[in-house]
Coordinates of C-alpha atoms and ligand atoms in Angstrom, one line a residue:
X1 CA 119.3 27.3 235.0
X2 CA 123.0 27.9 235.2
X3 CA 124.7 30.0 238.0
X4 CA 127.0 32.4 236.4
X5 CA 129.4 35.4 237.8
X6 CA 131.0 38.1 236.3
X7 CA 133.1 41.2 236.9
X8 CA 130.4 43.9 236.1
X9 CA 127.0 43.5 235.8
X10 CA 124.8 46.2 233.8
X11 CA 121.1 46.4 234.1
X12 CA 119.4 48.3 231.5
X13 CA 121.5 48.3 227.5
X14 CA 120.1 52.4 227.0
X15 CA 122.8 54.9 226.4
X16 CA 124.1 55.1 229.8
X17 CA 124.1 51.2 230.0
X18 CA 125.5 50.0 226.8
X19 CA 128.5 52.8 227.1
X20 CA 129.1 51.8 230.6
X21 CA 129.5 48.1 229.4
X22 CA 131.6 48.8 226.5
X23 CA 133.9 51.2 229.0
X24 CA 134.6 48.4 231.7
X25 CA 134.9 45.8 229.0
X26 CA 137.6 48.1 227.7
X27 CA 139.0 48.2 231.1
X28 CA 139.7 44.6 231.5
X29 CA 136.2 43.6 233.2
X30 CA 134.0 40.3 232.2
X31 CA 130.9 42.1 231.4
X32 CA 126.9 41.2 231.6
X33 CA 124.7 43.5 230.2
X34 CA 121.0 42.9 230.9
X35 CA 118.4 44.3 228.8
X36 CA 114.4 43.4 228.4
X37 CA 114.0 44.8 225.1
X38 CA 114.4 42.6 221.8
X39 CA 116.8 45.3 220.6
X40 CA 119.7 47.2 222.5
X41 CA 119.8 50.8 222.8
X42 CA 117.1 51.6 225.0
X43 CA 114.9 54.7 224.8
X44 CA 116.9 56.5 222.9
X45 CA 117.7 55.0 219.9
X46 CA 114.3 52.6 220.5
X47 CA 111.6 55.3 221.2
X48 CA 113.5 58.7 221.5
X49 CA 116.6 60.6 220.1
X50 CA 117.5 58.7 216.9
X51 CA 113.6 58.0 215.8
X52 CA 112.4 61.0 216.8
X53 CA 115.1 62.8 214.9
X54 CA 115.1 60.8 211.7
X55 CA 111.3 61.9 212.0
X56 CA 112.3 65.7 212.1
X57 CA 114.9 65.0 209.2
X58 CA 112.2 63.9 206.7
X59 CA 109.6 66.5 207.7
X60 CA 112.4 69.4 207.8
X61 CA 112.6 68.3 203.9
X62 CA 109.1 67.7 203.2
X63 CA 108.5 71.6 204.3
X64 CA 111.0 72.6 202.2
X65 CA 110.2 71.0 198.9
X66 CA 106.8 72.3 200.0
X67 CA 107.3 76.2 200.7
X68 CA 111.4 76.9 200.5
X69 CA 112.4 75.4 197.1
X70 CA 110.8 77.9 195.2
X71 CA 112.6 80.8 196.5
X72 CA 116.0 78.4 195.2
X73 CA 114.2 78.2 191.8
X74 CA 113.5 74.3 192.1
X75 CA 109.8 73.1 191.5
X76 CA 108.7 70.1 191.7
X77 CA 105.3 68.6 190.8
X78 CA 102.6 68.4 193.8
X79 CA 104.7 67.2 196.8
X80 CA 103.1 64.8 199.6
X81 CA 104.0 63.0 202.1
X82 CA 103.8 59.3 202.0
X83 CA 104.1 58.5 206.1
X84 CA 104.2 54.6 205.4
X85 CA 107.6 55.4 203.6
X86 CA 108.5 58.0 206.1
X87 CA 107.8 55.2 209.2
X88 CA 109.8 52.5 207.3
X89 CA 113.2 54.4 206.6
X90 CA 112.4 55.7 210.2
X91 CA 112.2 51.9 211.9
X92 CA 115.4 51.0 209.6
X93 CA 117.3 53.6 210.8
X94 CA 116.6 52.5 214.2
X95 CA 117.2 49.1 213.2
X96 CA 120.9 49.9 211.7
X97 CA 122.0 51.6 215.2
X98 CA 120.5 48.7 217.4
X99 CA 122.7 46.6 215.3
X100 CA 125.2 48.7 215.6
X101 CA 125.3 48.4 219.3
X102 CA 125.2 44.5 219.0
X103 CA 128.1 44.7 217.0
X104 CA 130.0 47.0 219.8
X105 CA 128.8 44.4 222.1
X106 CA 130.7 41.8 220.5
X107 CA 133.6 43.5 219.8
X108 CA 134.1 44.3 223.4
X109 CA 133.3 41.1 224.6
X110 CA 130.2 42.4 226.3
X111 CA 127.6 39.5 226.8
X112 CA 124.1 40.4 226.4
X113 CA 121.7 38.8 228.5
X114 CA 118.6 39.1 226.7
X115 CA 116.0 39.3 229.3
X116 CA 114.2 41.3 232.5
X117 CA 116.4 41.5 235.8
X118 CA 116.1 41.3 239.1
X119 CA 118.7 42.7 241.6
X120 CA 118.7 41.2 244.5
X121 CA 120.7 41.3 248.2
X122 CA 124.8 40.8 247.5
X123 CA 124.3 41.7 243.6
X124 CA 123.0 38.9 242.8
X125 CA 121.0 39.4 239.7
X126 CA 117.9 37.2 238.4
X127 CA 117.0 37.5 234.6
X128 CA 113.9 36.5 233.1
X129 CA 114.4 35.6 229.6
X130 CA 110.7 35.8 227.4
X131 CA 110.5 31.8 227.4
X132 CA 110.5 31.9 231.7
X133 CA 113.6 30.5 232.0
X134 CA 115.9 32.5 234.9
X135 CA 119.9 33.0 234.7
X136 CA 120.8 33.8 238.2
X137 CA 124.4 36.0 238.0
X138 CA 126.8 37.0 240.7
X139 CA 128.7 40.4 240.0
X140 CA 131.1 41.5 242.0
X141 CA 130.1 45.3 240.7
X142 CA 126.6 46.5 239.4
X143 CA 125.4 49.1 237.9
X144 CA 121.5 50.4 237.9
X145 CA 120.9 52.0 234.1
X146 CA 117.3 51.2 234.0
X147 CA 116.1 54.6 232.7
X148 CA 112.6 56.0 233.2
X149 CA 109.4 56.2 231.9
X150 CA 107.1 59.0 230.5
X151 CA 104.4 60.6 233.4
X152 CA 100.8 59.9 232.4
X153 CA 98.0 62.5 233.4
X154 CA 96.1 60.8 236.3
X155 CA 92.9 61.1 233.9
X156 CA 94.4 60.7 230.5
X157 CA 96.2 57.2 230.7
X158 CA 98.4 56.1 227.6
X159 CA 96.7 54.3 225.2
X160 CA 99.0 55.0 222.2
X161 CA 96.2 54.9 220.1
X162 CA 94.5 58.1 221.0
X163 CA 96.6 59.1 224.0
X164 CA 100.4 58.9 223.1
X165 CA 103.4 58.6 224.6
X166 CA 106.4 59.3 222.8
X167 CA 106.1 55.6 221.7
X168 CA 102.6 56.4 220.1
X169 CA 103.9 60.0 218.7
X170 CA 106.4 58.1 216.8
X171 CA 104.3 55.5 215.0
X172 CA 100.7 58.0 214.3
X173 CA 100.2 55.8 210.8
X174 CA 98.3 59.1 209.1
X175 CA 99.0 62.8 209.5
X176 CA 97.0 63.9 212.2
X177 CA 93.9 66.3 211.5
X178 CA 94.6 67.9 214.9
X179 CA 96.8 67.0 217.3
X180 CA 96.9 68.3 220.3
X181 CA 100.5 68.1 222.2
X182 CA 100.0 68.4 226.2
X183 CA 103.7 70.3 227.6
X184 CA 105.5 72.7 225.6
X185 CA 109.5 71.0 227.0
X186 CA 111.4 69.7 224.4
X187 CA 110.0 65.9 223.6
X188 CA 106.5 68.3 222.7
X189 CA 107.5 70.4 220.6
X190 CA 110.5 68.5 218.8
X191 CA 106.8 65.7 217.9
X192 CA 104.8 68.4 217.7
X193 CA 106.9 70.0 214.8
X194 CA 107.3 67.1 213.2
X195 CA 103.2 66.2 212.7
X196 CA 102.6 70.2 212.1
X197 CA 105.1 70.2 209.3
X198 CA 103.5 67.3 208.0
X199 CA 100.2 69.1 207.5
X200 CA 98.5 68.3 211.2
X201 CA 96.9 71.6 213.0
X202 CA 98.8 70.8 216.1
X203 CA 98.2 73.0 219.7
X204 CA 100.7 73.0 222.5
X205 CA 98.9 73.3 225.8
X206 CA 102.1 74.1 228.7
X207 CA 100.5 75.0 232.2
X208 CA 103.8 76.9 233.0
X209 CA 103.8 81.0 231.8
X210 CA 106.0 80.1 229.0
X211 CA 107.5 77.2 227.0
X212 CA 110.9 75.3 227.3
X213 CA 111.2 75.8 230.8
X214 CA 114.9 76.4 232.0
X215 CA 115.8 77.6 228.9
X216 CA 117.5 81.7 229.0
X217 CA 114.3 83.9 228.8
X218 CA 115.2 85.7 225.5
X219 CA 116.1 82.3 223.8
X220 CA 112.7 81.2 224.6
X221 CA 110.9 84.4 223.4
X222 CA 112.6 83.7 219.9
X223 CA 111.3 80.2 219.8
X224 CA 108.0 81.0 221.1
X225 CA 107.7 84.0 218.5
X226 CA 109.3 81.5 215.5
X227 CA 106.9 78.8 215.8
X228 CA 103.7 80.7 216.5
X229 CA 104.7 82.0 213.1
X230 CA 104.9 78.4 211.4
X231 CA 101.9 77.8 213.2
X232 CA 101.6 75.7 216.3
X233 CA 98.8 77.1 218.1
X234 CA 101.1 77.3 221.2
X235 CA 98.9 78.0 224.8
X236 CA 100.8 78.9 227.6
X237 CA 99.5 79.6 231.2
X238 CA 96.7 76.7 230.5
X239 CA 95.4 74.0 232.9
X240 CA 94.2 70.6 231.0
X241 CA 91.3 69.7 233.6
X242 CA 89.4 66.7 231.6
X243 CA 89.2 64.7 228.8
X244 CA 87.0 62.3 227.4
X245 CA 88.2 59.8 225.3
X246 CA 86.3 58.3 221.5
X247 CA 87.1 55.7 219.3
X248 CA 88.2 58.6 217.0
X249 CA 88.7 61.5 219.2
X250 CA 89.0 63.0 222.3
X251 CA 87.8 66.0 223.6
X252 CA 90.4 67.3 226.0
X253 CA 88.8 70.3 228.2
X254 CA 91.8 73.1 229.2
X255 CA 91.5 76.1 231.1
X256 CA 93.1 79.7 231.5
X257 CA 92.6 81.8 233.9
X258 CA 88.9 81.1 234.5
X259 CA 87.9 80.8 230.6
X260 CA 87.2 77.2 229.9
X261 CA 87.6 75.7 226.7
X262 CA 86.9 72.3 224.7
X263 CA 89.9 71.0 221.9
X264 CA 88.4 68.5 219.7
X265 CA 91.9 67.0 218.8
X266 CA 92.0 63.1 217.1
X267 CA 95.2 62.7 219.0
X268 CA 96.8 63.6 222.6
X269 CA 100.6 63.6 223.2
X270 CA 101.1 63.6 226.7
X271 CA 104.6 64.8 227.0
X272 CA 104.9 66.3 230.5
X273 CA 107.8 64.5 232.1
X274 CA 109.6 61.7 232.3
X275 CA 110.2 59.4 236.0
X276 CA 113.0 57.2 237.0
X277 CA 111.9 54.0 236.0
X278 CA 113.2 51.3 238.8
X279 CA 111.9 48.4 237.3
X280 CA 113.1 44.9 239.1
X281 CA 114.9 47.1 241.6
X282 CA 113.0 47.2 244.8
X283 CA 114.5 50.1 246.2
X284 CA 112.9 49.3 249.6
X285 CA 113.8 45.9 249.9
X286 CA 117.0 46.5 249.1
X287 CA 117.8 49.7 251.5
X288 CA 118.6 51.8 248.1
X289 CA 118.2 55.6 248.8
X290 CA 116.1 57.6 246.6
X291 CA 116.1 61.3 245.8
X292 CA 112.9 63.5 246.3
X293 CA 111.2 62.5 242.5
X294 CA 112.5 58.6 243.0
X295 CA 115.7 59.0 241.3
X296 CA 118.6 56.9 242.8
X297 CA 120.7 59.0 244.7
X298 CA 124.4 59.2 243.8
X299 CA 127.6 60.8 244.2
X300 CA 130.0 62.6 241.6
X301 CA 131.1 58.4 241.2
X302 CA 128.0 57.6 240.4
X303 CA 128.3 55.3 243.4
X304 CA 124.2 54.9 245.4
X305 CA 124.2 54.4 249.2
X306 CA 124.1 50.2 248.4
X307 CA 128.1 49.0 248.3
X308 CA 129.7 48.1 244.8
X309 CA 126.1 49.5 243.8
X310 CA 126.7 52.4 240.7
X311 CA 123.6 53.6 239.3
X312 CA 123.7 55.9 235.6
X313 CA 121.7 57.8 233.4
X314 CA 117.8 58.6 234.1
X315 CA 117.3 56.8 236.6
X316 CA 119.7 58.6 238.7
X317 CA 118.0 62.2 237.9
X318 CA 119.5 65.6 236.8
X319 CA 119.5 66.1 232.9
X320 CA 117.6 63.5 231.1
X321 CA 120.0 63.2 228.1
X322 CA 121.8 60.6 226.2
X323 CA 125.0 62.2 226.6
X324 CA 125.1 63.0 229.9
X325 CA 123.5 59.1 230.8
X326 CA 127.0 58.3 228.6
X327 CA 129.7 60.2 230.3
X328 CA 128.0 58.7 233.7
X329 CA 128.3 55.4 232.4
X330 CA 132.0 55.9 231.8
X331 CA 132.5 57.5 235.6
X332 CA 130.8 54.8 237.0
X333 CA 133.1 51.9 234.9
X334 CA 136.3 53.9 235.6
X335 CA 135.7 54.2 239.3
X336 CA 135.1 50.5 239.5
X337 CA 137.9 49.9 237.9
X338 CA 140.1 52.0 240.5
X339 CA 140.3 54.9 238.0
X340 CA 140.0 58.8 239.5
X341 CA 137.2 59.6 237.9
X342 CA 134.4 62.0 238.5
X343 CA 131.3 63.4 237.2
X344 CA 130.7 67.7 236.7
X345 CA 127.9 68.6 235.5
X346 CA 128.7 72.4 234.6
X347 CA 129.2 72.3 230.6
X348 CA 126.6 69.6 229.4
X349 CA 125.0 71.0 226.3
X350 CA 120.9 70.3 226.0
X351 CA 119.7 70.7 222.5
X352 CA 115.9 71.2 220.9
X353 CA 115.8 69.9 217.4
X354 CA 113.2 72.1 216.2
X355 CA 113.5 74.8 213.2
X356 CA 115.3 76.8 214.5
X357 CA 117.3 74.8 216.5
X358 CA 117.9 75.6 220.2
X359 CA 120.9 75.2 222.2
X360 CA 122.8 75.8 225.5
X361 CA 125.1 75.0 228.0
X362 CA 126.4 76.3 231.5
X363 CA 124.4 79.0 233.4
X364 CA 121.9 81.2 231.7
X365 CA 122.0 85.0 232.2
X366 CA 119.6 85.4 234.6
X367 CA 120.8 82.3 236.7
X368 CA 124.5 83.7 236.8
X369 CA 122.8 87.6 238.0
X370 CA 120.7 84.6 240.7
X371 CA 123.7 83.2 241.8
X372 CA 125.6 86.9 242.5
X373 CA 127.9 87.2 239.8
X374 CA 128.4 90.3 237.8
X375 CA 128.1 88.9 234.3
X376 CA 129.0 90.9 230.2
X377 CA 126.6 89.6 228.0
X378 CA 127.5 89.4 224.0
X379 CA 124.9 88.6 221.6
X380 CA 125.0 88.3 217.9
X381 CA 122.5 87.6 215.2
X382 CA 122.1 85.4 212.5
X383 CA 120.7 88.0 210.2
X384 CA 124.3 89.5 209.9
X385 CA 125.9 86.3 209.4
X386 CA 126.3 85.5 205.2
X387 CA 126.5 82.0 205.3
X388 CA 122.8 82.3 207.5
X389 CA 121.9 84.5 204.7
X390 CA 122.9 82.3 201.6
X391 CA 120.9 79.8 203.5
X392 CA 117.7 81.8 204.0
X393 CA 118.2 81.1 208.0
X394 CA 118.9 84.4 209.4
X395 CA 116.7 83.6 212.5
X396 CA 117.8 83.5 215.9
X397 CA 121.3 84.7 217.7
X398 CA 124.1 83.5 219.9
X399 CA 124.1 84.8 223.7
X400 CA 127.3 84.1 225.2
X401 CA 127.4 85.0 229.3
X402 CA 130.9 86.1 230.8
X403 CA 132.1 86.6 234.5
X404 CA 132.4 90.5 234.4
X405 CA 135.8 90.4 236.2
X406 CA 137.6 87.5 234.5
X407 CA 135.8 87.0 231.4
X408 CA 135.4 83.1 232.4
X409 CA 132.8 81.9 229.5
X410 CA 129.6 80.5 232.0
X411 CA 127.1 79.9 229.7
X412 CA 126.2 79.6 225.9
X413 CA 122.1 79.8 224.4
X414 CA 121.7 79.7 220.7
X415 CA 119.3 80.0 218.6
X416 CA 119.2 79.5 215.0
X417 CA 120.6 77.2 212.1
X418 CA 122.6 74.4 212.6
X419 CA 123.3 75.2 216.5
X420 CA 123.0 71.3 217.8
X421 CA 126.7 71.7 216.2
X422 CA 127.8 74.9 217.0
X423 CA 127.4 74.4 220.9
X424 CA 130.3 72.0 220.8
X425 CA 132.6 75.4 220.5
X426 CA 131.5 77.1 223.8
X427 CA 131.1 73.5 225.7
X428 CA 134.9 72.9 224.8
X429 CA 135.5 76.6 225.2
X430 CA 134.0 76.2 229.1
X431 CA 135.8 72.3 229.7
X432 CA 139.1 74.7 228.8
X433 CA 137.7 76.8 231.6
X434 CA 138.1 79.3 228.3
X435 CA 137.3 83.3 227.8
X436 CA 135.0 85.3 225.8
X437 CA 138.5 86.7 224.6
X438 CA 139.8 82.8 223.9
X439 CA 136.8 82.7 221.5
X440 CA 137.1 85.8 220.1
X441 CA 140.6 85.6 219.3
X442 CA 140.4 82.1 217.5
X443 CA 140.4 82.2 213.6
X444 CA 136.9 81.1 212.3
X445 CA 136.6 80.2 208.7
X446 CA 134.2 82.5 206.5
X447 CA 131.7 82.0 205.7
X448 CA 130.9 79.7 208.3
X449 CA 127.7 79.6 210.9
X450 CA 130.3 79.6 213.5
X451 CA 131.6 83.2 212.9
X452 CA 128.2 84.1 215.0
X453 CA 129.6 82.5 218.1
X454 CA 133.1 84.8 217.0
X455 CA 131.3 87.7 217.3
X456 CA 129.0 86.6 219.8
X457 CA 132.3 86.3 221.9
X458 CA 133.3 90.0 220.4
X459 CA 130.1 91.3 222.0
X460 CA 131.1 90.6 224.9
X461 CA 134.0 92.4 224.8
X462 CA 132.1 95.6 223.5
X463 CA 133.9 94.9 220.3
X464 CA 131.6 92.9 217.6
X465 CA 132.7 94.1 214.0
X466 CA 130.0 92.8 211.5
X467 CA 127.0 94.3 213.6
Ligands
FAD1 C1 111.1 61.3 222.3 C2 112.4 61.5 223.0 C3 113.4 62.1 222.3 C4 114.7 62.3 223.0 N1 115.6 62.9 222.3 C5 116.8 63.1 222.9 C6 117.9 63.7 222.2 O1 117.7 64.2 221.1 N2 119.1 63.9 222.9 C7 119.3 63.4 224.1 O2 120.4 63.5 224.6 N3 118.3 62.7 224.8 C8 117.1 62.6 224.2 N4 116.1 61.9 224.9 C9 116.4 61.4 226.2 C10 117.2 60.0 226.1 O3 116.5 59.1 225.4 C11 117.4 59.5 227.5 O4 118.0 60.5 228.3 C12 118.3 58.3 227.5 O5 117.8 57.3 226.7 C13 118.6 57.8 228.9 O6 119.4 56.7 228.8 P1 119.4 55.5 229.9 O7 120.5 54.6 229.5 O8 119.5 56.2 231.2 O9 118.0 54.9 229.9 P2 117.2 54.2 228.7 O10 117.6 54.7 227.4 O11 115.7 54.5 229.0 O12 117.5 52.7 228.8 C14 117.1 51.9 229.9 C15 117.0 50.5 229.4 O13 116.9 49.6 230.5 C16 116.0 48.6 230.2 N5 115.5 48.0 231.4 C17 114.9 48.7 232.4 N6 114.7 47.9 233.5 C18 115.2 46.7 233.1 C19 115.3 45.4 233.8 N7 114.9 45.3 235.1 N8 115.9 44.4 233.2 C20 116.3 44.6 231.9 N9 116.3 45.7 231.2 C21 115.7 46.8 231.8 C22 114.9 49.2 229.3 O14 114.3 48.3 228.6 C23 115.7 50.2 228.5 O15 116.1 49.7 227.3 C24 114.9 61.7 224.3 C25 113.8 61.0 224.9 C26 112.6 60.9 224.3 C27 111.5 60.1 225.0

């Protein structure tokens, strides 16, 4: 078929693709956007953030019409849970933001090559559309935004009928009777909350000595305590050795420290990790340097060791977030477009969308002690905050972590209500390069969540006033 050419070329239309596209559109570039999938948006708004999310948002509400209402005097007959329903308004909220992405596309001129490419020598770039016929385009930039792709035990492969990805975890048709949810990160137990909500007995199974790994220690004591008590069975410090696999169940054999043990579970969600996923880039071939777990190595341009080769988002390593695949994309369109831009990576927030919600940014306390720094630590909980209290959420606090000698904010955990939004405070606090004192000093309206992260920042002073 035709021979075309183009300024930038974009494989992959996830996050960090689509944004990258629409940002060198913006900058005057002809723009090609590649993408196998029937819908734009990639993982996340396909198979991860937006799904999973609009998932948590129905179940969040199921549990409280269930067990919360009452204490607000509102009853309501017997409440269930049709999952049909819940799956439908689910898929159409996906289906609005693909749309939505489309429609970005063509407002920004962004062409959309519907198909799977192949990046060859001198980015030239082969796409496959479904019917076999190949588009061969020259760009005089590329970018790599292919993503990755969820690890698979060696003896457990996906089947995403029984064995689940997150693809299968989205789509279970009927509320589990046990499901049994194999690494306690954040993909496991945001799904995992979602099906135990629901009604499912669900049991975490994380090898590691506690869940959320990387998260600050205390943080992660909260959440471990919170959700034993809405009852995920949660097993830390356990090995999954075998399974076998039945038309109806499997039988998934764990281990801790010597005592072996047989979960009958009808479902397994495998969420241990997720890989770079370098599909029709031969890496090899191509001379393309790779990191140590096959991520495309980069600079702070987001340039790889290939010339007027940019690579974005998952594939490339570090955090695997939307946001952060975003702000990449936009580096790596400003830089081809001459622009001084530059990647840092010090105040990307990371957020667990469980009840309660989790939250942080910068370093945590024990990595800032790690790193030598003499830190003041100001913590605050939500159980002397009144707006937590009108809401009935008075669990969890906000940690704030300060240089001891200049009061530089380095790091912000939360835990509690609403705290997906309240991080945005302390991530603009540290872009500012802010204090504790900035913090403390700014007016917060009462009653607001937010006056936690006030006196969070009071703490740290020595100084808190409602505690
Ligand atoms: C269950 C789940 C929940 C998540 N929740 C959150 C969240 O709440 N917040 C958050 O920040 N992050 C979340 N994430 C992570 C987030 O989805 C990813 O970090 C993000 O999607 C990465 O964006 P990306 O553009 O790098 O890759 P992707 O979104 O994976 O997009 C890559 C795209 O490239 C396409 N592609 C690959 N190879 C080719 C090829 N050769 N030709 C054509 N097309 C190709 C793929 O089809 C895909 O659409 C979640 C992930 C999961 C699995």
């Amino acid at each position: 078929m035709a021979d075309r050419t183009c300024d930038v070329l974009v494989l992959g239309g996830g996050p960090g693709g689509y944004v990258a596209a629409i940002r060198a559109a913006q900058l005057g570039k002809s723009v090609v956007c590649v993408e196998r999938d029937r819908t734009l948006g990639g993982t996340c708004v396909n198979v991860g953030c937006i799904p999973s999310k609009a998932l948590l948002e129905t179940s969040h509400h199921y549990e409280f019409a269930k067990q919360d209402a009452a204490a607000h005097g509102i009853t309501f007959g017997k409440v269930a849970i049709d999952v049909a329903a819940m799956h439908k308004r689910k898929d159409d909220v996906v289906a609005a933001n693909c749309k939505g992405v489309e429609f970005l596309f063509r407002k920004h001129k962004v062409t959309w090559a519907q198909g799977t490419g192949t990046l060859k020598g001198g980015n030239v770039v082969d796409v496959q559309a479904a019917d076999g016929t190949v588009t061969t385009f020259t760009a005089a930039d590329v970018i790599i935004a292919t993503g990755s792709d969820p690890i698979a035990l060696p003896f457990l492969p996906f089947d995403e009928e029984r064995v689940l990805s997150n693809v299968g975890a989205l789509r279970i048709p009927e509320v589990p009777r046990h499901l049994v949810v194999v690494g306690g990160g954040v993909i496991g137990l945001e799904l995992g909350s979602v099906w135990r909500r629901l009604g499912a007995k669900v049991t975490v199974v994380e090898l590691l000595p506690a869940i959320l790994p990387g998260y600050d220690a205390e943080i992660v004591k909260e959440a471990d305590r919170a959700f034993r008590k809405q009852g995920l069975d949660i097993r830390t410090g356990t090995k999954v050795t075998g399974a076998t696999v039945e038309k109806k169940r499997v039988l998934l054999e764990i281990e801790k420290d010597g005592a072996k043990e047989t979960l009958d579970a009808d479902r397994v969600l495998v969420a241990v990790g997720r890989k770079p996923a370098l599909r029709g880039v031969d890496a090899k071939a191509l001379g393309l340097a790779l990191g140590p777990r096959g991520e495309v190595r980069v600079d702070a341009q987001m340039r790889t060791s290939l010339p007027r080769v940019y690579a974005i988002g998952d594939v490339a390593g570090g955090m695997l977030l939307a946001h952060k695949a975003e702000e990449e994309g936009v580096v790596a369109a400003e830089v081809i477009a001459g622009k001084p831009a530059r990647m840092h990576y010090g105040a990307i927030p990371a957020v667990v969308y469980t009840w309660p919600e989790i939250a942080a940014v910068g370093l945590t306390e024990q990595q800032a002690r790690e790193g030598g720094r003499e830190v003041r630590v100001g913590k605050f909980p939500f159980s002397a905050n009144g707006r937590a209290r009108t809401a009935g959420e008075s669990t969890g606090f906000i940690k704030l972590v300060a240089d001891a000698r200049t009061d530089t904010l380095l790091g912000a955990h939360l835990i509690g209500p609403q705290v997906s939004e309240l991080v945005a405070e302390a991530v603009l606090a540290m872009e500012f390069r802010g204090s504790s004192e900035d913090i403390a000093l700014t007016v917060h309206a009462h009653p607001t969540l937010s006056e936690t992260m006030k006196e969070a920042a009071l703490g740290v002073l020595g100084r808190a006033v409602h505690i």
